[in-house]
mmCIF file of C-alpha atoms (C1' of nucleotides) in Angstrom:
data_model
loop_
_atom_site.group_PDB
_atom_site.id
_atom_site.type_symbol
_atom_site.label_atom_id
_atom_site.label_comp_id
_atom_site.label_asym_id
_atom_site.label_seq_id
_atom_site.Cartn_x
_atom_site.Cartn_y
_atom_site.Cartn_z
ATOM 1 C CA UNK A 1 -6.869 -6.232 -39.571
ATOM 2 C CA UNK A 2 -8.647 -8.155 -36.848
ATOM 3 C CA UNK A 3 -7.212 -8.509 -33.395
ATOM 4 C CA UNK A 4 -9.735 -11.122 -32.328
ATOM 5 C CA UNK A 5 -8.437 -14.665 -32.213
ATOM 6 C CA UNK A 6 -10.625 -17.737 -31.946
ATOM 7 C CA UNK A 7 -12.138 -17.759 -28.452
ATOM 8 C CA UNK A 8 -10.299 -20.003 -26.005
ATOM 9 C CA UNK A 9 -12.016 -22.901 -24.241
ATOM 10 C CA UNK A 10 -11.929 -20.827 -21.046
ATOM 11 C CA UNK A 11 -13.544 -17.934 -22.809
ATOM 12 C CA UNK A 12 -16.329 -20.124 -24.151
ATOM 13 C CA UNK A 13 -16.945 -21.742 -20.820
ATOM 14 C CA UNK A 14 -17.061 -18.339 -19.171
ATOM 15 C CA UNK A 15 -19.647 -17.084 -21.611
ATOM 16 C CA UNK A 16 -21.762 -20.156 -21.039
ATOM 17 C CA UNK A 17 -21.523 -20.126 -17.291
ATOM 18 C CA UNK A 18 -22.403 -16.453 -17.135
ATOM 19 C CA UNK A 19 -25.472 -16.941 -19.289
ATOM 20 C CA UNK A 20 -26.568 -19.939 -17.245
ATOM 21 C CA UNK A 21 -26.238 -17.896 -14.108
ATOM 22 C CA UNK A 22 -28.577 -15.322 -15.584
ATOM 23 C CA UNK A 23 -26.092 -12.603 -16.407
ATOM 24 C CA UNK A 24 -26.532 -10.410 -19.421
ATOM 25 C CA UNK A 25 -23.805 -9.330 -21.801
ATOM 26 C CA UNK A 26 -22.236 -5.981 -21.170
ATOM 27 C CA UNK A 27 -19.333 -4.000 -22.524
ATOM 28 C CA UNK A 28 -17.339 -3.977 -19.324
ATOM 29 C CA UNK A 29 -17.740 -7.705 -18.781
ATOM 30 C CA UNK A 30 -16.752 -8.531 -22.345
ATOM 31 C CA UNK A 31 -13.681 -6.338 -22.230
ATOM 32 C CA UNK A 32 -12.540 -7.978 -19.014
ATOM 33 C CA UNK A 33 -13.135 -11.481 -20.327
ATOM 34 C CA UNK A 34 -11.016 -10.675 -23.364
ATOM 35 C CA UNK A 35 -8.268 -9.342 -21.156
ATOM 36 C CA UNK A 36 -8.307 -12.285 -18.768
ATOM 37 C CA UNK A 37 -8.356 -14.789 -21.618
ATOM 38 C CA UNK A 38 -5.205 -13.247 -23.074
ATOM 39 C CA UNK A 39 -3.273 -12.516 -19.905
ATOM 40 C CA UNK A 40 -0.363 -14.715 -18.889
ATOM 41 C CA UNK A 41 -0.092 -14.257 -15.167
ATOM 42 C CA UNK A 42 -2.036 -12.756 -12.285
ATOM 43 C CA UNK A 43 -2.686 -8.996 -12.475
ATOM 44 C CA UNK A 44 -4.165 -6.485 -10.086
ATOM 45 C CA UNK A 45 -7.484 -4.775 -10.739
ATOM 46 C CA UNK A 46 -5.704 -1.458 -11.173
ATOM 47 C CA UNK A 47 -3.286 -2.924 -13.707
ATOM 48 C CA UNK A 48 -6.241 -4.235 -15.650
ATOM 49 C CA UNK A 49 -7.867 -0.818 -15.537
ATOM 50 C CA UNK A 50 -4.719 0.693 -17.061
ATOM 51 C CA UNK A 51 -4.430 -1.982 -19.712
ATOM 52 C CA UNK A 52 -8.033 -1.590 -20.741
ATOM 53 C CA UNK A 53 -7.653 2.157 -20.985
ATOM 54 C CA UNK A 54 -4.493 1.701 -23.063
ATOM 55 C CA UNK A 55 -6.488 -0.559 -25.378
ATOM 56 C CA UNK A 56 -9.022 2.221 -25.860
ATOM 57 C CA UNK A 57 -11.588 0.167 -23.993
ATOM 58 C CA UNK A 58 -11.815 2.056 -20.726
ATOM 59 C CA UNK A 59 -13.865 0.367 -18.021
ATOM 60 C CA UNK A 60 -14.905 1.950 -14.752
ATOM 61 C CA UNK A 61 -12.997 0.797 -11.729
ATOM 62 C CA UNK A 62 -16.116 -0.274 -9.890
ATOM 63 C CA UNK A 63 -17.138 -2.440 -12.823
ATOM 64 C CA UNK A 64 -13.765 -4.129 -12.842
ATOM 65 C CA UNK A 65 -14.097 -5.091 -9.203
ATOM 66 C CA UNK A 66 -17.707 -6.130 -9.629
ATOM 67 C CA UNK A 67 -17.043 -8.313 -12.643
ATOM 68 C CA UNK A 68 -13.966 -9.910 -11.102
ATOM 69 C CA UNK A 69 -16.037 -10.720 -8.069
ATOM 70 C CA UNK A 70 -18.763 -12.373 -10.134
ATOM 71 C CA UNK A 71 -16.177 -14.346 -12.063
ATOM 72 C CA UNK A 72 -14.603 -15.500 -8.854
ATOM 73 C CA UNK A 73 -17.948 -16.715 -7.517
ATOM 74 C CA UNK A 74 -18.488 -18.680 -10.707
ATOM 75 C CA UNK A 75 -14.973 -20.109 -10.375
ATOM 76 C CA UNK A 76 -13.872 -18.567 -13.626
ATOM 77 C CA UNK A 77 -11.067 -16.589 -12.068
ATOM 78 C CA UNK A 78 -8.902 -17.116 -9.037
ATOM 79 C CA UNK A 79 -7.967 -14.350 -6.681
ATOM 80 C CA UNK A 80 -4.524 -14.545 -5.153
ATOM 81 C CA UNK A 81 -2.511 -12.420 -2.781
ATOM 82 C CA UNK A 82 1.233 -12.589 -2.870
ATOM 83 C CA UNK A 83 2.157 -10.291 -0.059
ATOM 84 C CA UNK A 84 1.729 -6.593 -0.740
ATOM 85 C CA UNK A 85 -1.877 -6.558 0.349
ATOM 86 C CA UNK A 86 -3.071 -6.179 -3.209
ATOM 87 C CA UNK A 87 -5.376 -8.728 -4.796
ATOM 88 C CA UNK A 88 -4.414 -10.259 -8.115
ATOM 89 C CA UNK A 89 -6.625 -12.191 -10.461
ATOM 90 C CA UNK A 90 -6.090 -14.777 -13.151
ATOM 91 C CA UNK A 91 -8.298 -17.125 -15.049
ATOM 92 C CA UNK A 92 -9.054 -20.479 -13.523
ATOM 93 C CA UNK A 93 -8.669 -23.338 -15.999
ATOM 94 C CA UNK A 94 -7.274 -26.872 -15.818
ATOM 95 C CA UNK A 95 -4.563 -26.045 -18.321
ATOM 96 C CA UNK A 96 -3.625 -22.871 -16.526
ATOM 97 C CA UNK A 97 -3.141 -24.110 -12.963
ATOM 98 C CA UNK A 98 0.117 -22.973 -11.414
ATOM 99 C CA UNK A 99 1.649 -21.344 -8.383
ATOM 100 C CA UNK A 100 3.979 -18.410 -7.895
ATOM 101 C CA UNK A 101 7.465 -17.356 -6.952
ATOM 102 C CA UNK A 102 7.299 -13.782 -5.698
ATOM 103 C CA UNK A 103 10.288 -11.467 -5.469
ATOM 104 C CA UNK A 104 10.064 -9.477 -2.233
ATOM 105 C CA UNK A 105 12.141 -6.663 -3.716
ATOM 106 C CA UNK A 106 10.913 -5.919 -7.206
ATOM 107 C CA UNK A 107 7.580 -7.696 -6.937
ATOM 108 C CA UNK A 108 8.194 -9.897 -9.954
ATOM 109 C CA UNK A 109 5.875 -12.868 -10.175
ATOM 110 C CA UNK A 110 7.025 -16.091 -11.807
ATOM 111 C CA UNK A 111 4.630 -18.997 -12.300
ATOM 112 C CA UNK A 112 5.633 -22.616 -11.798
ATOM 113 C CA UNK A 113 3.997 -26.029 -11.651
ATOM 114 C CA UNK A 114 4.989 -29.130 -9.718
ATOM 115 C CA UNK A 115 3.340 -32.519 -9.663
ATOM 116 C CA UNK A 116 4.650 -33.660 -6.303
ATOM 117 C CA UNK A 117 3.267 -30.488 -4.775
ATOM 118 C CA UNK A 118 -0.140 -30.993 -6.357
ATOM 119 C CA UNK A 119 -0.252 -34.580 -5.163
ATOM 120 C CA UNK A 120 0.604 -33.605 -1.623
ATOM 121 C CA UNK A 121 -2.111 -30.982 -1.700
ATOM 122 C CA UNK A 122 -4.669 -33.361 -3.193
ATOM 123 C CA UNK A 123 -3.980 -35.874 -0.440
ATOM 124 C CA UNK A 124 -4.239 -33.179 2.176
ATOM 125 C CA UNK A 125 -7.465 -31.761 0.771
ATOM 126 C CA UNK A 126 -9.076 -35.179 0.918
ATOM 127 C CA UNK A 127 -8.276 -35.749 4.547
ATOM 128 C CA UNK A 128 -8.790 -32.218 5.813
ATOM 129 C CA UNK A 129 -11.998 -31.701 7.751
ATOM 130 C CA UNK A 130 -12.816 -28.871 5.352
ATOM 131 C CA UNK A 131 -14.609 -29.026 2.045
ATOM 132 C CA UNK A 132 -11.592 -27.768 0.100
ATOM 133 C CA UNK A 133 -12.392 -25.844 -3.064
ATOM 134 C CA UNK A 134 -9.025 -24.419 -4.024
ATOM 135 C CA UNK A 135 -5.529 -23.708 -2.880
ATOM 136 C CA UNK A 136 -2.578 -21.523 -3.514
ATOM 137 C CA UNK A 137 1.093 -21.695 -2.813
ATOM 138 C CA UNK A 138 3.518 -18.784 -2.805
ATOM 139 C CA UNK A 139 7.276 -19.106 -2.526
ATOM 140 C CA UNK A 140 8.749 -15.835 -1.319
ATOM 141 C CA UNK A 141 12.287 -14.784 -2.069
ATOM 142 C CA UNK A 142 14.475 -12.769 -4.359
ATOM 143 C CA UNK A 143 14.633 -13.079 -8.095
ATOM 144 C CA UNK A 144 18.041 -13.597 -9.750
ATOM 145 C CA UNK A 145 18.256 -9.939 -10.778
ATOM 146 C CA UNK A 146 17.611 -8.625 -7.266
ATOM 147 C CA UNK A 147 19.859 -11.252 -5.632
ATOM 148 C CA UNK A 148 22.774 -10.125 -7.805
ATOM 149 C CA UNK A 149 22.632 -6.631 -6.328
ATOM 150 C CA UNK B 1 -0.289 -13.259 41.063
ATOM 151 C CA UNK B 2 2.028 -13.197 38.123
ATOM 152 C CA UNK B 3 0.828 -13.731 34.590
ATOM 153 C CA UNK B 4 4.325 -13.963 33.164
ATOM 154 C CA UNK B 5 5.498 -17.445 32.272
ATOM 155 C CA UNK B 6 9.102 -18.339 31.553
ATOM 156 C CA UNK B 7 10.048 -16.695 28.259
ATOM 157 C CA UNK B 8 9.806 -19.010 25.275
ATOM 158 C CA UNK B 9 12.803 -19.755 23.077
ATOM 159 C CA UNK B 10 11.226 -17.578 20.396
ATOM 160 C CA UNK B 11 10.816 -14.749 22.834
ATOM 161 C CA UNK B 12 14.475 -14.982 23.896
ATOM 162 C CA UNK B 13 15.696 -15.121 20.345
ATOM 163 C CA UNK B 14 13.574 -12.122 19.458
ATOM 164 C CA UNK B 15 14.987 -10.091 22.310
ATOM 165 C CA UNK B 16 18.521 -10.980 21.269
ATOM 166 C CA UNK B 17 18.037 -10.308 17.603
ATOM 167 C CA UNK B 18 16.436 -6.952 18.286
ATOM 168 C CA UNK B 19 19.287 -5.882 20.531
ATOM 169 C CA UNK B 20 21.857 -7.038 17.979
ATOM 170 C CA UNK B 21 20.086 -5.015 15.333
ATOM 171 C CA UNK B 22 20.450 -1.943 17.504
ATOM 172 C CA UNK B 23 16.874 -1.583 18.694
ATOM 173 C CA UNK B 24 16.097 -0.264 22.139
ATOM 174 C CA UNK B 25 13.475 -1.683 24.452
ATOM 175 C CA UNK B 26 10.126 0.019 24.427
ATOM 176 C CA UNK B 27 6.730 -0.593 25.919
ATOM 177 C CA UNK B 28 4.914 -1.105 22.648
ATOM 178 C CA UNK B 29 7.478 -3.575 21.367
ATOM 179 C CA UNK B 30 7.495 -5.557 24.581
ATOM 180 C CA UNK B 31 3.721 -5.766 24.708
ATOM 181 C CA UNK B 32 3.621 -7.046 21.142
ATOM 182 C CA UNK B 33 6.344 -9.608 21.728
ATOM 183 C CA UNK B 34 4.406 -10.938 24.701
ATOM 184 C CA UNK B 35 1.276 -11.163 22.624
ATOM 185 C CA UNK B 36 2.949 -12.872 19.684
ATOM 186 C CA UNK B 37 4.730 -15.331 21.946
ATOM 187 C CA UNK B 38 1.419 -16.409 23.446
ATOM 188 C CA UNK B 39 -0.772 -16.391 20.356
ATOM 189 C CA UNK B 40 -1.774 -19.640 18.700
ATOM 190 C CA UNK B 41 -2.544 -18.678 15.149
ATOM 191 C CA UNK B 42 -2.141 -15.744 12.805
ATOM 192 C CA UNK B 43 -3.928 -12.527 13.817
ATOM 193 C CA UNK B 44 -4.493 -9.212 12.111
ATOM 194 C CA UNK B 45 -2.921 -5.993 13.353
ATOM 195 C CA UNK B 46 -6.328 -4.678 14.337
ATOM 196 C CA UNK B 47 -7.133 -7.817 16.317
ATOM 197 C CA UNK B 48 -3.862 -7.384 18.159
ATOM 198 C CA UNK B 49 -4.723 -3.777 18.881
ATOM 199 C CA UNK B 50 -8.012 -4.886 20.451
ATOM 200 C CA UNK B 51 -6.403 -7.650 22.451
ATOM 201 C CA UNK B 52 -3.739 -5.339 23.810
ATOM 202 C CA UNK B 53 -6.345 -2.793 24.792
ATOM 203 C CA UNK B 54 -8.379 -5.526 26.492
ATOM 204 C CA UNK B 55 -5.257 -6.487 28.437
ATOM 205 C CA UNK B 56 -4.955 -2.916 29.664
ATOM 206 C CA UNK B 57 -1.802 -2.500 27.615
ATOM 207 C CA UNK B 58 -3.043 -0.250 24.829
ATOM 208 C CA UNK B 59 -0.580 0.302 22.002
ATOM 209 C CA UNK B 60 -0.968 2.843 19.229
ATOM 210 C CA UNK B 61 -1.978 1.428 15.895
ATOM 211 C CA UNK B 62 1.004 2.921 14.129
ATOM 212 C CA UNK B 63 3.353 1.315 16.616
ATOM 213 C CA UNK B 64 1.752 -2.058 16.031
ATOM 214 C CA UNK B 65 2.356 -1.829 12.306
ATOM 215 C CA UNK B 66 5.852 -0.463 12.788
ATOM 216 C CA UNK B 67 6.893 -3.178 15.217
ATOM 217 C CA UNK B 68 5.362 -5.951 13.130
ATOM 218 C CA UNK B 69 7.274 -4.634 10.170
ATOM 219 C CA UNK B 70 10.575 -4.649 12.056
ATOM 220 C CA UNK B 71 9.902 -8.160 13.317
ATOM 221 C CA UNK B 72 9.148 -9.314 9.815
ATOM 222 C CA UNK B 73 12.429 -7.874 8.528
ATOM 223 C CA UNK B 74 14.287 -9.716 11.270
ATOM 224 C CA UNK B 75 12.401 -12.895 10.386
ATOM 225 C CA UNK B 76 10.819 -13.105 13.783
ATOM 226 C CA UNK B 77 7.290 -13.015 12.455
ATOM 227 C CA UNK B 78 5.706 -14.135 9.224
ATOM 228 C CA UNK B 79 3.090 -12.116 7.448
ATOM 229 C CA UNK B 80 0.401 -14.065 5.659
ATOM 230 C CA UNK B 81 -2.659 -13.205 3.630
ATOM 231 C CA UNK B 82 -5.486 -15.665 3.417
ATOM 232 C CA UNK B 83 -7.839 -13.932 1.085
ATOM 233 C CA UNK B 84 -9.735 -11.010 2.544
ATOM 234 C CA UNK B 85 -7.004 -8.531 1.747
ATOM 235 C CA UNK B 86 -6.032 -8.225 5.387
ATOM 236 C CA UNK B 87 -2.548 -9.076 6.576
ATOM 237 C CA UNK B 88 -2.119 -11.507 9.431
ATOM 238 C CA UNK B 89 0.966 -12.094 11.475
ATOM 239 C CA UNK B 90 2.339 -14.946 13.525
ATOM 240 C CA UNK B 91 5.659 -15.764 15.046
ATOM 241 C CA UNK B 92 8.214 -17.531 12.917
ATOM 242 C CA UNK B 93 9.845 -20.448 14.719
ATOM 243 C CA UNK B 94 10.909 -23.953 13.713
ATOM 244 C CA UNK B 95 8.458 -25.534 16.142
ATOM 245 C CA UNK B 96 5.626 -23.311 14.958
ATOM 246 C CA UNK B 97 5.746 -23.818 11.192
ATOM 247 C CA UNK B 98 2.385 -24.653 9.685
ATOM 248 C CA UNK B 99 -0.043 -23.718 6.936
ATOM 249 C CA UNK B 100 -3.721 -22.818 6.912
ATOM 250 C CA UNK B 101 -7.167 -23.963 5.949
ATOM 251 C CA UNK B 102 -9.325 -20.884 5.460
ATOM 252 C CA UNK B 103 -13.110 -20.904 5.503
ATOM 253 C CA UNK B 104 -14.382 -18.599 2.764
ATOM 254 C CA UNK B 105 -17.630 -18.024 4.625
ATOM 255 C CA UNK B 106 -16.886 -17.401 8.279
ATOM 256 C CA UNK B 107 -13.194 -16.669 7.900
ATOM 257 C CA UNK B 108 -12.118 -19.327 10.343
ATOM 258 C CA UNK B 109 -8.446 -20.231 10.123
ATOM 259 C CA UNK B 110 -7.252 -23.726 10.983
ATOM 260 C CA UNK B 111 -3.557 -24.575 11.037
ATOM 261 C CA UNK B 112 -2.152 -27.846 9.740
ATOM 262 C CA UNK B 113 1.207 -29.410 9.014
ATOM 263 C CA UNK B 114 2.180 -31.973 6.409
ATOM 264 C CA UNK B 115 5.559 -33.556 5.790
ATOM 265 C CA UNK B 116 4.989 -34.533 2.183
ATOM 266 C CA UNK B 117 4.016 -30.944 1.440
ATOM 267 C CA UNK B 118 7.118 -29.566 3.121
ATOM 268 C CA UNK B 119 9.323 -31.992 1.237
ATOM 269 C CA UNK B 120 7.800 -31.044 -2.090
ATOM 270 C CA UNK B 121 8.336 -27.387 -1.277
ATOM 271 C CA UNK B 122 11.906 -27.944 -0.117
ATOM 272 C CA UNK B 123 12.719 -29.714 -3.370
ATOM 273 C CA UNK B 124 11.069 -26.962 -5.361
ATOM 274 C CA UNK B 125 12.834 -24.190 -3.473
ATOM 275 C CA UNK B 126 16.190 -25.773 -4.197
ATOM 276 C CA UNK B 127 15.644 -25.966 -7.904
ATOM 277 C CA UNK B 128 13.804 -22.679 -8.384
ATOM 278 C CA UNK B 129 15.868 -19.922 -9.949
ATOM 279 C CA UNK B 130 14.955 -17.743 -6.979
ATOM 280 C CA UNK B 131 16.707 -17.450 -3.655
ATOM 281 C CA UNK B 132 13.694 -18.729 -1.700
ATOM 282 C CA UNK B 133 13.359 -17.419 1.840
ATOM 283 C CA UNK B 134 9.918 -18.595 2.819
ATOM 284 C CA UNK B 135 6.657 -19.978 1.612
ATOM 285 C CA UNK B 136 3.037 -20.263 2.457
ATOM 286 C CA UNK B 137 0.199 -22.510 1.472
ATOM 287 C CA UNK B 138 -3.488 -21.774 1.892
ATOM 288 C CA UNK B 139 -6.268 -24.274 1.287
ATOM 289 C CA UNK B 140 -9.516 -22.449 0.665
ATOM 290 C CA UNK B 141 -12.886 -23.955 1.352
ATOM 291 C CA UNK B 142 -15.688 -24.244 3.855
ATOM 292 C CA UNK B 143 -15.348 -25.326 7.425
ATOM 293 C CA UNK B 144 -17.613 -28.146 8.699
ATOM 294 C CA UNK B 145 -19.947 -25.688 10.425
ATOM 295 C CA UNK B 146 -20.503 -23.589 7.302
ATOM 296 C CA UNK B 147 -20.748 -26.630 5.011
ATOM 297 C CA UNK B 148 -23.589 -27.986 7.140
ATOM 298 C CA UNK B 149 -25.719 -24.947 6.418
ATOM 299 C "C1'" DT C 1 21.746 14.513 26.557
ATOM 300 C "C1'" DT C 2 21.327 12.295 22.572
ATOM 301 C "C1'" DT C 3 18.760 9.210 19.925
ATOM 302 C "C1'" DT C 4 15.073 6.086 19.576
ATOM 303 C "C1'" DC C 5 10.393 4.914 20.433
ATOM 304 C "C1'" DT C 6 5.587 5.991 20.784
ATOM 305 C "C1'" DG C 7 0.894 7.895 20.029
ATOM 306 C "C1'" DC C 8 -1.945 10.838 17.606
ATOM 307 C "C1'" DA C 9 -3.933 12.549 13.626
ATOM 308 C "C1'" DA C 10 -3.821 13.109 8.917
ATOM 309 C "C1'" DA C 11 -2.788 11.168 4.525
ATOM 310 C "C1'" DC C 12 -2.869 7.255 1.327
ATOM 311 C "C1'" DT C 13 -4.403 3.410 -1.408
ATOM 312 C "C1'" DG C 14 -6.974 -0.415 -2.711
ATOM 313 C "C1'" DT C 15 -11.785 -1.715 -2.560
ATOM 314 C "C1'" DT C 16 -16.833 -1.160 -1.982
ATOM 315 C "C1'" DT C 17 -21.269 1.124 -2.318
ATOM 316 C "C1'" DG C 18 -25.235 4.373 -3.739
ATOM 317 C "C1'" DC C 19 -27.271 6.154 -7.377
ATOM 318 C "C1'" DA C 20 -28.728 7.778 -11.890
ATOM 319 C "C1'" DA C 21 -28.043 6.944 -16.755
ATOM 320 C "C1'" DA C 22 -27.171 3.661 -20.465
ATOM 321 C "C1'" DG C 23 -27.830 -0.738 -22.452
ATOM 322 C "C1'" DG C 24 -29.402 -5.735 -23.116
ATOM 323 C "C1'" DC C 25 -33.287 -8.737 -23.957
ATOM 324 C "C1'" DG D 1 -40.564 -1.608 -20.985
ATOM 325 C "C1'" DC D 2 -38.377 -4.042 -17.461
ATOM 326 C "C1'" DC D 3 -34.384 -5.165 -15.301
ATOM 327 C "C1'" DT D 4 -29.383 -5.535 -15.484
ATOM 328 C "C1'" DT D 5 -25.075 -3.364 -16.139
ATOM 329 C "C1'" DT D 6 -22.170 0.534 -16.038
ATOM 330 C "C1'" DG D 7 -19.566 4.780 -14.551
ATOM 331 C "C1'" DC D 8 -18.993 8.266 -11.381
ATOM 332 C "C1'" DA D 9 -18.209 9.980 -6.992
ATOM 333 C "C1'" DA D 10 -18.309 9.344 -2.341
ATOM 334 C "C1'" DA D 11 -17.567 6.302 1.422
ATOM 335 C "C1'" DC D 12 -14.704 2.751 3.611
ATOM 336 C "C1'" DA D 13 -11.005 0.023 5.798
ATOM 337 C "C1'" DG D 14 -6.525 -1.242 6.394
ATOM 338 C "C1'" DT D 15 -2.019 0.695 6.352
ATOM 339 C "C1'" DT D 16 1.544 4.339 6.290
ATOM 340 C "C1'" DT D 17 3.656 8.728 7.426
ATOM 341 C "C1'" DG D 18 4.836 13.309 9.823
ATOM 342 C "C1'" DC D 19 5.584 15.169 13.883
ATOM 343 C "C1'" DA D 20 5.986 16.398 18.798
ATOM 344 C "C1'" DG D 21 6.479 14.538 23.298
ATOM 345 C "C1'" DA D 22 8.036 10.486 26.266
ATOM 346 C "C1'" DA D 23 11.371 7.223 27.235
ATOM 347 C "C1'" DA D 24 15.673 4.456 26.800
ATOM 348 C "C1'" DA D 25 20.705 4.329 26.981
#
DNA sequence: TTTTCTGCAAACTGTTTGCAAAGGC
DNA sequence: GCCTTTGCAAACAGTTTGCAGAAAA
């Protein structure tokens, strides 16, 4: 049985952009692209290392950081920080844009989207003196499970 | 000559809340409160250490982290992360609420406020399943100086 | 005089870097 | 065959922790 689904638009774009930028194909990079394409919400580099090892596709830690860094430069992934000083990464795609609710107690991360928010940010980005290339919003609080305790 | 201005409302509230929580007064805590009360925008713990040393009021690094942590618990300071994996802290007060534009190249941090943004977030916070206690927004990009290069 | 606060140094943890071997083109 | 990519181990940087002495109440 095959575990490979048809490559997602993000996955295809990633492959293309990497080639255009002069990168070669490598095992570590491919494994990470597969993981990122399938993953639902932002993960840490160390979580990815564990997942890849669990999938019998172990990738060196340094390679994970290096590849994530390249992908960030090429705007294929977004790096976010939700408060514990640990970087998290998720793919950057028009159909995947969202923000996060972060539980301060258990660390749970819940994605959400909101048009009014995006509009406010778009307006702001246009009038800011900066050349704005991205943004992120984090709502901090307690998830229902932790609030009940 | 005295360098001490009249204590700000934030400073007074901090003092009161610390006492209520059962904390004693100590040199390190006082020095940090003075610094935070005077500081314009979010700083890192290490920057604060340097500034305190420059002011001839050196404070141990561990104490800086410990005090900042207490102040965060008491909601007297807000901890933010703008992308380099380093925590920054600034006082939390109604008249000091703002968000940040962060330059990816030089690291410059520029504060801004926006009503439409706050309204969108307020609406979101109310309808989110979470008990939302705070939020932060970071616009990433390049500052005018770096964009010119 | 009791308890908290502080500073120092060591430990930790996530991230980065140097280098030699493996792998793509 | 040349040059990139990879993994390993060591180095790093920010943060946390243990502990003994100083300071507050």
